[in-house]
PDB file of C-alpha atoms in Angstrom:
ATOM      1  CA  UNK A  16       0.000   0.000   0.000  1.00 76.00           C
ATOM      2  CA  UNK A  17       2.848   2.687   0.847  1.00 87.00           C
ATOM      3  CA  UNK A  18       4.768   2.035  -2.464  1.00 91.00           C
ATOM      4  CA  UNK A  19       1.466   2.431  -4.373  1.00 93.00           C
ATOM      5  CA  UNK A  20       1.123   6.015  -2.835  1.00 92.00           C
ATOM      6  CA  UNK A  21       5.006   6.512  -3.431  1.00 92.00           C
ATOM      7  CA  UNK A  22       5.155   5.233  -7.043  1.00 93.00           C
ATOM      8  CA  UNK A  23       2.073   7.367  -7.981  1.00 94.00           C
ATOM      9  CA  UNK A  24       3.818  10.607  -5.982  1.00 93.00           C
ATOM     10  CA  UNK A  25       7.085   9.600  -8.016  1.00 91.00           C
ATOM     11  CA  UNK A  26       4.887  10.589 -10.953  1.00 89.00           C
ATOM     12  CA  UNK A  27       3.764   7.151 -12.545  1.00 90.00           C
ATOM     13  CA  UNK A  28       0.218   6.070 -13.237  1.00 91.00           C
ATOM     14  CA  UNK A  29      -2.188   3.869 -12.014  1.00 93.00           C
ATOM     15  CA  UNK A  30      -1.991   2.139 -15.270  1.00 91.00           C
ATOM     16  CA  UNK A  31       1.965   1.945 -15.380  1.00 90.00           C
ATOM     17  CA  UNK A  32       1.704   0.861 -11.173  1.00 93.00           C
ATOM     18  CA  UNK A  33      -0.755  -1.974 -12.602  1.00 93.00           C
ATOM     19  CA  UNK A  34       1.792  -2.838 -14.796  1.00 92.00           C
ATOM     20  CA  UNK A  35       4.579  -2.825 -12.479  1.00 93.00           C
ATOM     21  CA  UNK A  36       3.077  -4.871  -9.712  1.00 93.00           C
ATOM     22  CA  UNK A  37       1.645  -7.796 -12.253  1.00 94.00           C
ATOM     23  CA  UNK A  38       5.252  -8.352 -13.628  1.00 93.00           C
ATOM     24  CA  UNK A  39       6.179  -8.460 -10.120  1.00 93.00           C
ATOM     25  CA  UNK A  40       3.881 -10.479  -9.237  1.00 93.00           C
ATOM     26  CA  UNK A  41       2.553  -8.421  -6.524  1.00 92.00           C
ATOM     27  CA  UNK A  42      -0.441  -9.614  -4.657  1.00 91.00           C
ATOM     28  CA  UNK A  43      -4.073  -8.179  -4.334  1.00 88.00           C
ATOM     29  CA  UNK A  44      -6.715  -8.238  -1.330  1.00 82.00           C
ATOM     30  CA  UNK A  45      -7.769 -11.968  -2.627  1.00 86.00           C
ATOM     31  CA  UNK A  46      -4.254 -13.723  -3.317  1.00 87.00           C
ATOM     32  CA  UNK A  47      -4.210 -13.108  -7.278  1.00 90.00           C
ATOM     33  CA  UNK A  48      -1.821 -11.081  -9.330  1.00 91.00           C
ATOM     34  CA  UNK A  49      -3.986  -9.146 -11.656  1.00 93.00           C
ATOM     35  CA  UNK A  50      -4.412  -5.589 -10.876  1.00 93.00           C
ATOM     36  CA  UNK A  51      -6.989  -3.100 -12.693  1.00 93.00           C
ATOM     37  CA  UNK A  52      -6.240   0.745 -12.985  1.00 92.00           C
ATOM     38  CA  UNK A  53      -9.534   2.019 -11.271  1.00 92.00           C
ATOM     39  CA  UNK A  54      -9.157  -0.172  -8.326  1.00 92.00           C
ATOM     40  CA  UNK A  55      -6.023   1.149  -7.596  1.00 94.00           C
ATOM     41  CA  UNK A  56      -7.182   5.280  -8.418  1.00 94.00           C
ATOM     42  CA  UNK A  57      -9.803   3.705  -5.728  1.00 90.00           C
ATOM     43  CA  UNK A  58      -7.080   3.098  -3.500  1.00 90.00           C
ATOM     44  CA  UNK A  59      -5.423   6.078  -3.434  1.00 93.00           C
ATOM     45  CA  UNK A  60      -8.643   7.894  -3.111  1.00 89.00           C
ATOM     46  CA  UNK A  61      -9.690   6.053   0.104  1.00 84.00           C
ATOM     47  CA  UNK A  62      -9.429   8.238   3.258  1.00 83.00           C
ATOM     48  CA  UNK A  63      -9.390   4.772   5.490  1.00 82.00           C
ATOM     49  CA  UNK A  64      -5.907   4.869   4.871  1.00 75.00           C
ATOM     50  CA  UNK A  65      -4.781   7.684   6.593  1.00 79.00           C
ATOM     51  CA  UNK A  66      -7.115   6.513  10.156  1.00 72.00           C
ATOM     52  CA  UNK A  67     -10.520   8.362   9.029  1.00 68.00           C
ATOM     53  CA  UNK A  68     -13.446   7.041   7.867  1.00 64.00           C
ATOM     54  CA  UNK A  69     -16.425   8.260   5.759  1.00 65.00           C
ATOM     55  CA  UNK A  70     -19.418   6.307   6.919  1.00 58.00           C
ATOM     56  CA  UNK A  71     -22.334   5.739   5.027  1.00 66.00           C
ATOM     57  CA  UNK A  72     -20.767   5.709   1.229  1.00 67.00           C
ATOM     58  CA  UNK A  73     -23.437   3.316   0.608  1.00 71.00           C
ATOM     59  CA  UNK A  74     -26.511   2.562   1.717  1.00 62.00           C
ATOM     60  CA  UNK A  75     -29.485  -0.763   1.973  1.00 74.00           C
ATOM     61  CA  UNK A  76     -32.435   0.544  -0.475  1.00 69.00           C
ATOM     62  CA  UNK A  77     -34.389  -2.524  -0.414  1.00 66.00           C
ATOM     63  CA  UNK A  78     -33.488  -4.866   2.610  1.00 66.00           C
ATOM     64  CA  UNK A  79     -35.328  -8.083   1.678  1.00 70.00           C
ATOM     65  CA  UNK A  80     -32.565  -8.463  -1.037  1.00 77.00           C
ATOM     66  CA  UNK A  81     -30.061  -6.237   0.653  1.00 71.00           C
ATOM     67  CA  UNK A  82     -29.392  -4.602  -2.553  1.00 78.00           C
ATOM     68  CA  UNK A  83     -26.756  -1.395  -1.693  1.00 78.00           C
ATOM     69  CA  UNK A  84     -26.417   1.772  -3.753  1.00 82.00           C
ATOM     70  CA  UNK A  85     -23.968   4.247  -3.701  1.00 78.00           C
ATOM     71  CA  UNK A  86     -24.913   7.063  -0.858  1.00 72.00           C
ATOM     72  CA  UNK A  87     -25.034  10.403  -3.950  1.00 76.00           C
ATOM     73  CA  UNK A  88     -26.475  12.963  -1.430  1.00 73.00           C
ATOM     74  CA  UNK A  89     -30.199  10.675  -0.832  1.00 74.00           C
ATOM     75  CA  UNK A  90     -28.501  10.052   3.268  1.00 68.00           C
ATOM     76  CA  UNK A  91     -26.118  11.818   5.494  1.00 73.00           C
ATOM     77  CA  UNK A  92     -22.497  10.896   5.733  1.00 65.00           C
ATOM     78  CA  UNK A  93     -20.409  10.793   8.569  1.00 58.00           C
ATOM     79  CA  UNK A  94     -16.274  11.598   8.411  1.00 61.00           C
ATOM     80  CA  UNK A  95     -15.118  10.401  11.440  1.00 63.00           C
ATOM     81  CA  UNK A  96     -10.951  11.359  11.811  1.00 69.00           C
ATOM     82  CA  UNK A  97      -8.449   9.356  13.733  1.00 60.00           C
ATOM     83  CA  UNK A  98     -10.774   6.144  13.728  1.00 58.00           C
ATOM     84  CA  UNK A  99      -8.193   3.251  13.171  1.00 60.00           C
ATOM     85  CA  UNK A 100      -4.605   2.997  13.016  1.00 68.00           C
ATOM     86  CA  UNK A 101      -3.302   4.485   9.771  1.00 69.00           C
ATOM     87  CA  UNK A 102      -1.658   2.644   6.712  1.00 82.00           C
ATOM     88  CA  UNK A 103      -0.257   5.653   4.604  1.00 86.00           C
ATOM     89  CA  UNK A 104       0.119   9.387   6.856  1.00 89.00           C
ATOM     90  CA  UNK A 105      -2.248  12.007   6.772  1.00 88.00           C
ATOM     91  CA  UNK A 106       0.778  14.099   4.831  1.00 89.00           C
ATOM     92  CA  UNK A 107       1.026  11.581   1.807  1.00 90.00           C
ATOM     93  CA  UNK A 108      -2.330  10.831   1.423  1.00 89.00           C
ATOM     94  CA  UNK A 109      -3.317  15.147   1.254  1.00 90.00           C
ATOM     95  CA  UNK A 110      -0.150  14.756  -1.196  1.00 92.00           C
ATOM     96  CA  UNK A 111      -1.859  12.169  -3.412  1.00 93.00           C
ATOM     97  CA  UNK A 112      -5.308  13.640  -3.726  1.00 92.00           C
ATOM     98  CA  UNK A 113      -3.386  16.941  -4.350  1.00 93.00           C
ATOM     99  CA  UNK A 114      -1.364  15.569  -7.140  1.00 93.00           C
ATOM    100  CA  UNK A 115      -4.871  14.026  -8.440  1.00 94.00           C
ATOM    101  CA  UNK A 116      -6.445  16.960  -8.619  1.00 94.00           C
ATOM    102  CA  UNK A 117      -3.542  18.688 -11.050  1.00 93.00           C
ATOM    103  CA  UNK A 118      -3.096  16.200 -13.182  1.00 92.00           C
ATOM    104  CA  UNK A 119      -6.964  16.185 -13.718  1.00 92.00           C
ATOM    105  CA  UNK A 120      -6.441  20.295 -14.232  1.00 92.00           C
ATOM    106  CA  UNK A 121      -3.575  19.751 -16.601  1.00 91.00           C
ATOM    107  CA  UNK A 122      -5.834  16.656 -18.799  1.00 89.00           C
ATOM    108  CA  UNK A 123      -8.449  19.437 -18.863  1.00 90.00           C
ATOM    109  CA  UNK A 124      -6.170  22.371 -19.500  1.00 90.00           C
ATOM    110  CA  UNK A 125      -4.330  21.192 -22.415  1.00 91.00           C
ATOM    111  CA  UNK A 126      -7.565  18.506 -24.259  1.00 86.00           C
ATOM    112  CA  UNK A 127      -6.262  15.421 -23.872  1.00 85.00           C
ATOM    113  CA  UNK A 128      -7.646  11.992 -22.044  1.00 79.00           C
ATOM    114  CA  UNK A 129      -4.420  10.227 -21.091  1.00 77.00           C
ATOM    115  CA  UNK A 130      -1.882  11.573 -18.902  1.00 78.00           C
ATOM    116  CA  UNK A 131       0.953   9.442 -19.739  1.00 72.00           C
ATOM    117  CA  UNK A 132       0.545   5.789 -21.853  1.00 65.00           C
ATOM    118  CA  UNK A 133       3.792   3.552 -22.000  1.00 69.00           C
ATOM    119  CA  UNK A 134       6.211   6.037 -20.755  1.00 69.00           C
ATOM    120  CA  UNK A 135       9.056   3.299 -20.706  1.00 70.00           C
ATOM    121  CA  UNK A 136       8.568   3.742 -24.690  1.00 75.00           C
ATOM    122  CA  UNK A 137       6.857   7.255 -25.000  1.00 80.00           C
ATOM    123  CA  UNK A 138       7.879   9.263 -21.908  1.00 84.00           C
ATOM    124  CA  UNK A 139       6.838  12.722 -23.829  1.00 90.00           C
ATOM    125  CA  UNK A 140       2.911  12.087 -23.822  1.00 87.00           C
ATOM    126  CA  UNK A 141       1.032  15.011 -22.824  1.00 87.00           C
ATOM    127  CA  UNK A 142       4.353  16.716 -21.312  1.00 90.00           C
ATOM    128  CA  UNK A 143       4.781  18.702 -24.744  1.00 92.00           C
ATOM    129  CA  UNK A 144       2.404  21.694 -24.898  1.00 94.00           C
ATOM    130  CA  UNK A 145       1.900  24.098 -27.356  1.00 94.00           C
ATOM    131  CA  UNK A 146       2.665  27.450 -26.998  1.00 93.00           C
ATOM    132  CA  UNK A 147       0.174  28.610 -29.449  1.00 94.00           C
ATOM    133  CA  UNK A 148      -3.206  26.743 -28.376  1.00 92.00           C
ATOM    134  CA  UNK A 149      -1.696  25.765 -24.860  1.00 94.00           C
ATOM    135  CA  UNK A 150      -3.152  21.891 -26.071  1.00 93.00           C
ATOM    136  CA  UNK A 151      -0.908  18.865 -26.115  1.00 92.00           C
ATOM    137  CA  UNK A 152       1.606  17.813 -28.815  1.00 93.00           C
ATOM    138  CA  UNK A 153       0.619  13.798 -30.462  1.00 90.00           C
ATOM    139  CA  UNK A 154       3.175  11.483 -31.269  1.00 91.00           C
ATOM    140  CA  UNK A 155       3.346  10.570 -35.237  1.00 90.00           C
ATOM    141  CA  UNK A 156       5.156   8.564 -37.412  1.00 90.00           C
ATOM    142  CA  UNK A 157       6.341   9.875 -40.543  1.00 87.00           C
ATOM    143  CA  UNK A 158       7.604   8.423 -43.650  1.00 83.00           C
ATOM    144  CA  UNK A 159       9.985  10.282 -45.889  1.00 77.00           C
ATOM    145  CA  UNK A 160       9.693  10.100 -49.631  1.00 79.00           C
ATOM    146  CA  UNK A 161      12.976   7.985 -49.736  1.00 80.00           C
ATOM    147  CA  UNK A 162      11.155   5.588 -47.078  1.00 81.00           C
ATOM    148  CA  UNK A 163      12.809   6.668 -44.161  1.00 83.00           C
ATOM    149  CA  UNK A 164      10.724   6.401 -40.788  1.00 90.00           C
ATOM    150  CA  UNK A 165      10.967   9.127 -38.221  1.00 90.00           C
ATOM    151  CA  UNK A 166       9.035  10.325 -35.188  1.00 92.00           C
ATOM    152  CA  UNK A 167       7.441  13.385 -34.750  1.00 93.00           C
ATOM    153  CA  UNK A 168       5.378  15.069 -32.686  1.00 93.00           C
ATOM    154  CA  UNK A 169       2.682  17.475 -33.741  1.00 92.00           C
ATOM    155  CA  UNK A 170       0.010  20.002 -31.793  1.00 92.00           C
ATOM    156  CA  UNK A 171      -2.996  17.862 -31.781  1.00 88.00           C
ATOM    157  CA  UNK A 172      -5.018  20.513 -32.593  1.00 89.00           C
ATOM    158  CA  UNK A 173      -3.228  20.910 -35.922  1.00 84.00           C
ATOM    159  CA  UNK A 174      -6.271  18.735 -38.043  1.00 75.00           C
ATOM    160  CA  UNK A 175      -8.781  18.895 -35.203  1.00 71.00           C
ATOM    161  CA  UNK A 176     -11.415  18.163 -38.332  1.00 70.00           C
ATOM    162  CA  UNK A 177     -10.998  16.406 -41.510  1.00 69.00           C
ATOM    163  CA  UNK A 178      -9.310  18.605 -43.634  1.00 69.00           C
ATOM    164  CA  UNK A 179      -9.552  21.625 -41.245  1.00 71.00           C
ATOM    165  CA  UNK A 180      -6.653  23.241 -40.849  1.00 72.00           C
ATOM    166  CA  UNK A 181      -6.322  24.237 -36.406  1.00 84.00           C
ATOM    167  CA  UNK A 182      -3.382  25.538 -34.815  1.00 90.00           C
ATOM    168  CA  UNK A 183      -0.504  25.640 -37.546  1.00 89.00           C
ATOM    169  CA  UNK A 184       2.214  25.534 -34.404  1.00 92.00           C
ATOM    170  CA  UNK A 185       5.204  23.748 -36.312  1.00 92.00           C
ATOM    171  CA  UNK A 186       5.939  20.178 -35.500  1.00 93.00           C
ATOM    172  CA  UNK A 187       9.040  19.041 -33.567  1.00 94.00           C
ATOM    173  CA  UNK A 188      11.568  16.272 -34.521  1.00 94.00           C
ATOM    174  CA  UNK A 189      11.399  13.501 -31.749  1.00 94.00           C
ATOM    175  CA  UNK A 190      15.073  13.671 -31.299  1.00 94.00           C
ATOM    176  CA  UNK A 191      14.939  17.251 -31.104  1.00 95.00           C
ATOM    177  CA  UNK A 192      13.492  16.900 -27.668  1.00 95.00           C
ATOM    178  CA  UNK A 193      15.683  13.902 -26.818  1.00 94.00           C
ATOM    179  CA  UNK A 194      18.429  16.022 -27.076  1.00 96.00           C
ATOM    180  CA  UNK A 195      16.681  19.341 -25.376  1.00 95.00           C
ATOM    181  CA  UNK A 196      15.524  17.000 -22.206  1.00 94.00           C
ATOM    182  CA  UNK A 197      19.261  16.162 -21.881  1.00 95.00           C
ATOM    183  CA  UNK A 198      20.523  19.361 -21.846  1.00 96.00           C
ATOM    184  CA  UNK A 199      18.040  20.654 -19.926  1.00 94.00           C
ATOM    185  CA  UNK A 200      19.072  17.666 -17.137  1.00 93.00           C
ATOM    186  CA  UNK A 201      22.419  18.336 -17.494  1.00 95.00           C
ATOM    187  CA  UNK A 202      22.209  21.870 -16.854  1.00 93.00           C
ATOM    188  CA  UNK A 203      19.996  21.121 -13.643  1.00 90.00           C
ATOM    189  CA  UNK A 204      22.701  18.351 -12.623  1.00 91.00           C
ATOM    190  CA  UNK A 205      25.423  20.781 -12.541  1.00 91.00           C
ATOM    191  CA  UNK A 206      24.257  23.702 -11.360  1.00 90.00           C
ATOM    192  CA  UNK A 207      22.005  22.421  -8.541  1.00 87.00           C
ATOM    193  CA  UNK A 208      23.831  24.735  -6.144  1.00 87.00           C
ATOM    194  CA  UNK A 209      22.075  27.256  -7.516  1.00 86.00           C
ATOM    195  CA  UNK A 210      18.658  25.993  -7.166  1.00 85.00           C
ATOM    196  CA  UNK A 211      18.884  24.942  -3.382  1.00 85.00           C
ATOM    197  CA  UNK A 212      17.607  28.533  -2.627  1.00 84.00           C
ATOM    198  CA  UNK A 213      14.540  27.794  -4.579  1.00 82.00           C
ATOM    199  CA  UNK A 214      14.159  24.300  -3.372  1.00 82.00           C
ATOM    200  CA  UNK A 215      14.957  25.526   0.108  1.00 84.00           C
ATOM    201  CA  UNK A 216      11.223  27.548  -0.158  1.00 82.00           C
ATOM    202  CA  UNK A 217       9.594  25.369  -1.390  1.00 80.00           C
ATOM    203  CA  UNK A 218       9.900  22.895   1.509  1.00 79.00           C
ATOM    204  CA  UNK A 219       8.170  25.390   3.817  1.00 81.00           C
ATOM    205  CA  UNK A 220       5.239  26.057   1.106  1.00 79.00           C
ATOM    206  CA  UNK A 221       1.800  26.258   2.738  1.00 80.00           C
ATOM    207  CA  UNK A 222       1.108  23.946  -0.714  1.00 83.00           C
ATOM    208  CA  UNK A 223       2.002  20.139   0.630  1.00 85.00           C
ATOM    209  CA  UNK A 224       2.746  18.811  -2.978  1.00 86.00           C
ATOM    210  CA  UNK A 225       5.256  21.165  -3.910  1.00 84.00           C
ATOM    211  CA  UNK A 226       6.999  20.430  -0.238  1.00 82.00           C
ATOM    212  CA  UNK A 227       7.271  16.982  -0.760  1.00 81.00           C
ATOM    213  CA  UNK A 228       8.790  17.235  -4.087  1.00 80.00           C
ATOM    214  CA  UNK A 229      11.496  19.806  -2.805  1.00 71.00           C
TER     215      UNK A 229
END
């Protein structure tokens, strides 16, 4: 249970986590080794992991066949704080639901569904944005004339429509930003020093998410 809420603060997805823990054979409430994506969002989202607990989420409607429903405002709900011992702490749970909440924003912000699919392989998706139409860049695969194969990506807005032009932001070579992440990594590597200041304040922000990642 911690290294789900660590893995998903280290910036993977549920869907990569599901992944991860199936090779690994990790194990699930009943014994097995399959893992879906929502059960584990489901996790994260539970506040009986930090010691509180939201009673009445569901409720009986007919109790000759005990048939439940979920509780959508028809009853009152209790939250009850500090009501069992606590897997994951009250600080890396706010963290998680935090870090939920801006990654929804940024889906929202920038019109696409998937925050990240196969990073091992694509580790760009929905990280490039475009500075024209502030939506996310798609990954395509070209072929030349001479029938040479490259990647590139493009502003997903750019055919929005069948033959409709949209945003005519220029595309970018895929190794282009190979080589741009590098630098850019590099350049953070060696001149940390000068970012402690900034990291520093951010460990004392009033905003939990950007502490823990300082």
């Amino acid at each position: 249970m911690v290294r789900l809420y660590q893995e998903f603060l280290d910036g993977k997805t549920t869907d990569y986590i599901k992944r991860i823990f199936e090779k690994e054979g990790v194990r699930n409430w009943d014994g097995g080794t399959k893992w879906q994506a929502t059960t584990l969002m489901s996790m994260l989202e539970n506040e009986k992991y930090k010691d509180d607990a939201l009673l009445q989420k569901s409720y009986t409607v007919d109790f000759l066949t005990k048939k439940r429903t979920q509780n959508k405002g028809e009853i009152q709900m209790f939250y009850v704080e500090d009501d069992h011992d606590a897997i994951i702490s009250k600080r890396i749970w706010e963290c998680v639901q935090l870090e939920i909440k801006r990654r929804k924003k940024h889906l929202k912000e920038h019109g696409t569904n998937s925050y990240s699919h196969r990073t091992e392989s694509n580790p760009f998706v929905s990280k490039i944005i475009c500075g024209d139409c502030n939506k996310a860049f798609a990954r395509k695969g070209w072929r030349s004339s001479t029938g040479v194969d490259r990647k590139v990506w493009q502003c997903s807005e750019w055919y929005k429509f069948k033959e409709v032009m949209g945003c005519a932001n220029r595309h970018v070579e895929e190794e282009t930003l190979i080589k741009a992440y590098q630098m850019a990594w590099n350049a953070l590597v060696e001149n940390r020093a000068d970012f402690m200041e900034q990291w520093t304040e951010q460990l004392q922000s009033e905003n939990l998410l950007e502490g823990y990642r300082a």
